[in-house]
Coordinates of C-alpha atoms in Angstrom, one line a residue:
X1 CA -43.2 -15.3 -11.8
X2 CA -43.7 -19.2 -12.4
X3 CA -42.8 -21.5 -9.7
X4 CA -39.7 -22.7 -11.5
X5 CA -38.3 -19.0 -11.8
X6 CA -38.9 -18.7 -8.4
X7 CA -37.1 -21.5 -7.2
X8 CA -34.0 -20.9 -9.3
X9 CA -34.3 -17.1 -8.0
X10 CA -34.4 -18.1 -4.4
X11 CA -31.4 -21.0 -5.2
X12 CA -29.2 -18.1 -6.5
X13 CA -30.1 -15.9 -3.4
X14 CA -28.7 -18.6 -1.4
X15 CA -25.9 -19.5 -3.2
X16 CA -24.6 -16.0 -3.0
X17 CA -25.0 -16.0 0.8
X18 CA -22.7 -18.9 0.9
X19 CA -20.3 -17.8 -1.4
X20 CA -19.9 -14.4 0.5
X21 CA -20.1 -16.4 4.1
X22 CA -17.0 -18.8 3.0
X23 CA -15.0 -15.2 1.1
X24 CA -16.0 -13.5 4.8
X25 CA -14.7 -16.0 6.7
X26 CA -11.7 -16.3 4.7
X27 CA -10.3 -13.0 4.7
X28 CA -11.1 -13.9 9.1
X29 CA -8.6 -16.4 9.0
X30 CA -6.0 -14.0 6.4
X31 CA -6.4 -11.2 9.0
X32 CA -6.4 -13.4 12.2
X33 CA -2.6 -13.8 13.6
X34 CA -1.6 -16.1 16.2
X35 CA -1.2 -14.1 19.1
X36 CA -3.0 -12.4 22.4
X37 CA -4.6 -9.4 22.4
X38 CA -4.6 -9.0 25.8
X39 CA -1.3 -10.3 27.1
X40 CA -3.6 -13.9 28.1
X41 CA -6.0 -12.1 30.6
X42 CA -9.0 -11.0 29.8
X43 CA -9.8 -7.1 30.4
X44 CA -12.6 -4.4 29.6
X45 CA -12.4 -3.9 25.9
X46 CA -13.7 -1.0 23.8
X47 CA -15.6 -1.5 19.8
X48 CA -14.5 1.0 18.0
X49 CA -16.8 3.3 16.2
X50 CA -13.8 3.4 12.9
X51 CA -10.5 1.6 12.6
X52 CA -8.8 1.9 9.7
X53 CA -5.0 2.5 8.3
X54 CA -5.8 4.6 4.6
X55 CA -3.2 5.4 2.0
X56 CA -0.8 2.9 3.8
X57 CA 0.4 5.0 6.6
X58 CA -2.3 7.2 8.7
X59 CA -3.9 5.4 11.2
X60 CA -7.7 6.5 12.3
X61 CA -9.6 5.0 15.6
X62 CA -12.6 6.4 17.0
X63 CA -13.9 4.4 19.7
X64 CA -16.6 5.6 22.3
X65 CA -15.4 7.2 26.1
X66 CA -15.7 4.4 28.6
X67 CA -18.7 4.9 31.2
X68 CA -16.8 5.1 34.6
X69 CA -17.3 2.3 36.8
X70 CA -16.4 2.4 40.4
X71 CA -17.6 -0.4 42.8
X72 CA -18.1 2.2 46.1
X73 CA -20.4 4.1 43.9
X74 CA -18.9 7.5 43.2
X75 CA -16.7 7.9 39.7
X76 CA -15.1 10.5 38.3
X77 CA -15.4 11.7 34.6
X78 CA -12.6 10.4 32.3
X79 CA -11.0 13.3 31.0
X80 CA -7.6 12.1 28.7
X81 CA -7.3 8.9 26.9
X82 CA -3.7 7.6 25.0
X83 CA -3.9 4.8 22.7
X84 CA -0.7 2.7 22.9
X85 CA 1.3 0.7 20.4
X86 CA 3.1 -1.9 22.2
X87 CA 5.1 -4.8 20.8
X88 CA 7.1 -6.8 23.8
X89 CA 9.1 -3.9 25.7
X90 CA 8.7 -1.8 23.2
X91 CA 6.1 0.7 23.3
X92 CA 4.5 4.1 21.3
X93 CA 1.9 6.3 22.3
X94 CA -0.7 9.0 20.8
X95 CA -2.7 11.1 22.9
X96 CA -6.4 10.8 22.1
X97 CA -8.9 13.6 21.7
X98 CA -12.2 13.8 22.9
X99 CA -15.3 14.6 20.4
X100 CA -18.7 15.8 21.5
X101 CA -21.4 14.1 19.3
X102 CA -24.7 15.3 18.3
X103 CA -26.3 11.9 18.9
X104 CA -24.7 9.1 20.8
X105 CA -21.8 9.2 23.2
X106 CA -18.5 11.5 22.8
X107 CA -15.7 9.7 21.4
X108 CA -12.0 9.7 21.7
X109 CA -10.5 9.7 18.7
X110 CA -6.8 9.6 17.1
X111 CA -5.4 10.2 14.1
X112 CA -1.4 9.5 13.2
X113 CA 0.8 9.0 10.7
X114 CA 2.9 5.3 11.1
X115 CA 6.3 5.5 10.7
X116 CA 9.0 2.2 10.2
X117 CA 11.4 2.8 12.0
X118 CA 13.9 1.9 9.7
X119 CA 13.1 2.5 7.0
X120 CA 11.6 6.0 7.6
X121 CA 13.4 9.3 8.1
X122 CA 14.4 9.7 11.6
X123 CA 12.8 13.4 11.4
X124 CA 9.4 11.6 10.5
X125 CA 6.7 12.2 12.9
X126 CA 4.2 9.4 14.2
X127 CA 4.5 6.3 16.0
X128 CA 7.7 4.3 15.0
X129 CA 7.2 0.7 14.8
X130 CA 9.6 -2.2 13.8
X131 CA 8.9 -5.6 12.0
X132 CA 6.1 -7.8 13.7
X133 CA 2.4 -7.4 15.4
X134 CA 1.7 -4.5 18.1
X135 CA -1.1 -4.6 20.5
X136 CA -3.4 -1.9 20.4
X137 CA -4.2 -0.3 23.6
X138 CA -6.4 2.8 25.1
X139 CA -5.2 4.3 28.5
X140 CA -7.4 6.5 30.0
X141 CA -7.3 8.8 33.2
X142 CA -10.2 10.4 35.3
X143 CA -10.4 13.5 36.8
X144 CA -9.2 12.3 40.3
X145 CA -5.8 10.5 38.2
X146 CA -7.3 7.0 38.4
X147 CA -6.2 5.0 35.5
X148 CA -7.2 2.1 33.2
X149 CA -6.5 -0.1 30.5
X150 CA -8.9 -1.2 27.8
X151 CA -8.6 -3.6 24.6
X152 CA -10.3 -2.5 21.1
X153 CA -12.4 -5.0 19.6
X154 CA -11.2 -5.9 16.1
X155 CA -13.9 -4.9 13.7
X156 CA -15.2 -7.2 10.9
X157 CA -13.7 -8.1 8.5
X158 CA -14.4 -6.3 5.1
X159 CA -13.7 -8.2 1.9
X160 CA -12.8 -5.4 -0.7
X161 CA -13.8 -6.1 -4.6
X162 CA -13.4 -3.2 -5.8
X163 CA -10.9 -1.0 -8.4
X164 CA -8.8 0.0 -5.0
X165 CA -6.9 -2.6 -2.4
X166 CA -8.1 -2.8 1.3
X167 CA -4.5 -2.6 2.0
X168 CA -1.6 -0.8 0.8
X169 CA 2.3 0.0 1.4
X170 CA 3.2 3.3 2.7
X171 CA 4.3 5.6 0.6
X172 CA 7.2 6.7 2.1
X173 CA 9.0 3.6 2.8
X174 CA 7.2 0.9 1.6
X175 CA 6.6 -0.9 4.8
X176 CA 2.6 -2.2 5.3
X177 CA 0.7 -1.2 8.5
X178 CA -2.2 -4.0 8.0
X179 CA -4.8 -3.9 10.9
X180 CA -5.1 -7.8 12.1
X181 CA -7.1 -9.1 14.5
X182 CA -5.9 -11.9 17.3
X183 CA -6.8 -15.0 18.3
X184 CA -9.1 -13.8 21.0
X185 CA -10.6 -11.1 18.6
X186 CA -8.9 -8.1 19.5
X187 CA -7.2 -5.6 17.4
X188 CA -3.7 -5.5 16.3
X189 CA -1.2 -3.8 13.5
X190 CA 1.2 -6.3 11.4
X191 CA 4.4 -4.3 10.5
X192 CA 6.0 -5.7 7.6
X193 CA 9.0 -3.9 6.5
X194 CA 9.5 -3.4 2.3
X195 CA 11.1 -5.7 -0.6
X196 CA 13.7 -4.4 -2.3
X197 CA 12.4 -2.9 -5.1
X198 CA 12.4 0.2 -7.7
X199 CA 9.4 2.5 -7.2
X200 CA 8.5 4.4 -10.5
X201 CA 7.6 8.2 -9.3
X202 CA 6.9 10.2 -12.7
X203 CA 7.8 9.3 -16.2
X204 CA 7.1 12.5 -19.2
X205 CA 5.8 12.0 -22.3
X206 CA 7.5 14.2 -24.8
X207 CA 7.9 14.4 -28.8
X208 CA 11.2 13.2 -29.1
X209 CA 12.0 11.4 -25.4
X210 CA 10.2 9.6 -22.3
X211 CA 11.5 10.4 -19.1
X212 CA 11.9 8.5 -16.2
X213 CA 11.9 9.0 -12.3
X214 CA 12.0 6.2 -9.7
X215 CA 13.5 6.1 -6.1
X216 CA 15.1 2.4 -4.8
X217 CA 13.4 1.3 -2.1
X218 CA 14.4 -1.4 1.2
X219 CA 17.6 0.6 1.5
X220 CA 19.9 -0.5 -1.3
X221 CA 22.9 0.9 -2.4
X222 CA 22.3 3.1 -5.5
X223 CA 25.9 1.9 -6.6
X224 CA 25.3 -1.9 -7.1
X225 CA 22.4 -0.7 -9.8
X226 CA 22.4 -0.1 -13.4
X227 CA 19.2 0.5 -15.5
X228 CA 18.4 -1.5 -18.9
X229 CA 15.9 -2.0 -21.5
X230 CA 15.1 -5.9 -21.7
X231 CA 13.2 -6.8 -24.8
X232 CA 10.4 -9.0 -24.3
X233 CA 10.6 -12.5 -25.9
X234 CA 14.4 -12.6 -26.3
X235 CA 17.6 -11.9 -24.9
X236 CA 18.6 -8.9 -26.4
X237 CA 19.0 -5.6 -23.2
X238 CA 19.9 -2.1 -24.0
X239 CA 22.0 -0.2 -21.4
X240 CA 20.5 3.1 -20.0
X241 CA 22.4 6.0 -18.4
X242 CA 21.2 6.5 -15.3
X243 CA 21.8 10.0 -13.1
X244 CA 21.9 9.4 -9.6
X245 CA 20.6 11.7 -6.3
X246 CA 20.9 9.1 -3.2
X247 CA 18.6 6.5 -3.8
X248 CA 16.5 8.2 -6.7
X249 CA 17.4 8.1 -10.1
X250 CA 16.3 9.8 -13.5
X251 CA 17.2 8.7 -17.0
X252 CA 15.9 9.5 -20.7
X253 CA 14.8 5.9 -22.4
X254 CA 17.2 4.7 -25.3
X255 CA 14.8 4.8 -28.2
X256 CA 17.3 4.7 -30.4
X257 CA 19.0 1.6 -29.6
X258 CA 15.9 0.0 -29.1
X259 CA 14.3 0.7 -32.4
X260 CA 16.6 -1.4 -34.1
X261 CA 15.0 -3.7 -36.6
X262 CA 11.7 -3.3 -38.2
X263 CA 8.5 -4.3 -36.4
X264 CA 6.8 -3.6 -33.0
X265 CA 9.2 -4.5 -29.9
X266 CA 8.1 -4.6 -26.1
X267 CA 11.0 -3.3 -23.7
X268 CA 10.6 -4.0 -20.0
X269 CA 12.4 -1.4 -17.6
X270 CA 14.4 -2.5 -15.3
X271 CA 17.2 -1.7 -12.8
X272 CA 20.3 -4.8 -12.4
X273 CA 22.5 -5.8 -9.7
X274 CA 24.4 -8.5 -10.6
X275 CA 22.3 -11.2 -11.5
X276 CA 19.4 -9.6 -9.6
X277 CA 16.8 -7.5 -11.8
X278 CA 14.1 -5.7 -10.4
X279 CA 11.6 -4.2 -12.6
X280 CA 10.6 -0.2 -12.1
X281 CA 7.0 0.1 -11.4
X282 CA 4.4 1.7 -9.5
X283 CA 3.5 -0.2 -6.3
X284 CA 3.4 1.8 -3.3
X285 CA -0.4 2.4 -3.9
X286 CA -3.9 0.4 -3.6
X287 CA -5.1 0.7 -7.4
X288 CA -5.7 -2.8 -7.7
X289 CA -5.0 -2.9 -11.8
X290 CA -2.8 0.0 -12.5
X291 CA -2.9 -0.8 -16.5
X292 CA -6.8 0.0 -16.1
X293 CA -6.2 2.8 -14.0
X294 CA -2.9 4.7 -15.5
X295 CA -3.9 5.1 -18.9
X296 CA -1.2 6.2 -21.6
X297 CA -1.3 8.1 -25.0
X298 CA 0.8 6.6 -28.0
X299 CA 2.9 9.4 -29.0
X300 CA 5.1 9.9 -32.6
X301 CA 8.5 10.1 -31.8
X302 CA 11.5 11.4 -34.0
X303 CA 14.8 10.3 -32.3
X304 CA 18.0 12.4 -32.8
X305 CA 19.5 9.2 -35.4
X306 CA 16.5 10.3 -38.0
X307 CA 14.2 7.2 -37.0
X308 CA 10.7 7.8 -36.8
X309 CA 8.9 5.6 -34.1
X310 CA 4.8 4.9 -33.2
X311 CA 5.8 4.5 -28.7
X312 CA 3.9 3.5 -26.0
X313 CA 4.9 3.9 -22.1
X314 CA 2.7 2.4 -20.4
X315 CA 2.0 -0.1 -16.9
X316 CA 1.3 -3.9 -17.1
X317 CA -1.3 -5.2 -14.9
X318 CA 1.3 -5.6 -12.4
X319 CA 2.5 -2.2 -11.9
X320 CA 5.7 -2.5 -14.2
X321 CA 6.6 0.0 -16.6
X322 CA 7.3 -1.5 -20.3
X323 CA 7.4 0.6 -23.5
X324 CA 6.1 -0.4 -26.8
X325 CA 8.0 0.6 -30.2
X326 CA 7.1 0.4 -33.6
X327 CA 9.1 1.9 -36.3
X328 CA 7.4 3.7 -38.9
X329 CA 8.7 3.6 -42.4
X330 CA 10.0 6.4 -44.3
X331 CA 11.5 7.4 -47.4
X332 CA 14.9 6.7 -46.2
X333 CA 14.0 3.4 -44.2
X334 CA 11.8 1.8 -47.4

């Protein structure tokens, strides 16, 4: 390699270290919230082996079982550990396990499902947490019932690039349990409960209709919503009959009335309340580009007026659900 190659080789290398020092130190400051992890007084802290919340909801911690100290010389083994969620007065607990390794030291670990606690079902098991940041906490207990308290180091921070999001909303309410770290680098959980919005659960391809399931989410009153087609570029909506079940909702898409005209037409989704819209789509998930990711066949469709339509149901980039028609001439149309 020639000198010059060399040079613009090593130049790239340390450009890229730059660029992923600034993105690191970035998603620091995203993740970093303004608050104590240990209640302003510094305390034995554990670094956990793996923290993590996956598929928006179940929360994993593994973090190694704290040598006894004691300062006359004698300690007994710790036997029990319970990690603690604890946000002002409030305050959840999970008992801990302990795991035998076959190289390094045993671990307590935990695994639990997080719950809102509005916006889940009271029935739900799991920790139930409210709006804000909890402080995460492992109480342990030896065998002669001595007790102590110990912070969990946040971990690093992990900038994610890839076809899935480092965080996602739960799937059962929508709420977002995001690990955080504090000011004084200790790790925390930011509850943030969910938008109002209209989740899209299943939608059925079939020769003559697309189907459509969804659930409202936040809470909302299924009675202040109607569904609609809204055609892209224009003003022009088509009504949908919607069936009802609580806060889900089913409906067959209007082909029909939307094939109107000649030409290819783009119809968002979309439920209304008033002036409020909110477009049906799939978010409570961490596919990063669902319109990659949820691919669609075009489908033939022959609607009960005699029309014959080229369809597409498919997701935008954002999650939404839009369909795509284009009337096909026939004898009776030319």
């Amino acid at each position: 390699m020639s000198e010059t190659l060399l040079s613009h080789a090593v130049g790239a290398v340390k450009r890229a270290r730059r660029t992923a020092g600034r993105i690191r130190r970035r998603v620091e400051r995203i993740d970093t919230v303004p608050a104590l992890g240990g209640r302003g007084r510094s305390g034995p802290t554990l670094k956990p082996v793996h923290l993590s919340v996956l598929g928006g909801r179940t929360f994993n911690l593994a973090v190694p079982v704290p040598v006894p100290v004691s300062s006359s010389g004698t300690s007994a083994e710790i036997i029990s550990a319970v990690l603690v969620f604890e946000r002002g007065d409030q305050r959840q607990s999970v008992p801990m396990e302990r795991e035998s390794q076959g190289h390094g030291p045993a671990l307590f670990t935990v695994t639990a499902g997080l719950r809102h606690a509005r916006h889940d079902a009271p029935e739900a098991s799991g920790p139930r947490l409210t709006d804000g940041v909890w402080r995460l906490t492992v109480e342990t207990a030896d065998a002669d019932g001595r007790e102590e308290r110990f912070g969990i180091t946040a971990p690093a921070a992990h900038a994610s690039s890839g076809p899935t999001l480092s965080t996602s909303p739960s799937p059962t309410s929508g709420a977002v349990f995001r690990p955080v770290r504090s000011v004084d680098g200790q790790a925390m959980i930011k509850v943030a409960g969910p938008r109002l919005g209209a989740e899209l659960t299943a939608f059925d391809l079939r020769w003559d209709r697309i189907s459509v399931r969804g659930r409202l989410l936040a809470g909302a009153s299924p009675t202040a919503f109607t569904a609609e087609a809204v055609r892209r570029g224009g003003t022009a909506s088509v009504p949908i009959r919607t069936e009802w079940d609580g806060d889900r909702f089913a409906f067959d898409v209007p082909l029909d009335a939307m094939s109107k005209g000649r030409g290819k037409s783009v119809w968002d989704i979309q439920l209304r309340s008033g002036r409020s819209r909110i477009k049906i789509g799939r978010r409570l998930g961490d596919v990063r580009n669902p319109k990659k990711v949820f691919r669609t066949p075009f489908r033939t469709i022959a609607t009960e007026e005699g029309a014959l339509l080229r369809v597409h149901a498919h997701l935008s980039a954002a999650g939404n659900l839009a369909v795509s028609s284009t009337v096909i001439p026939t004898k009776e149309t030319a």
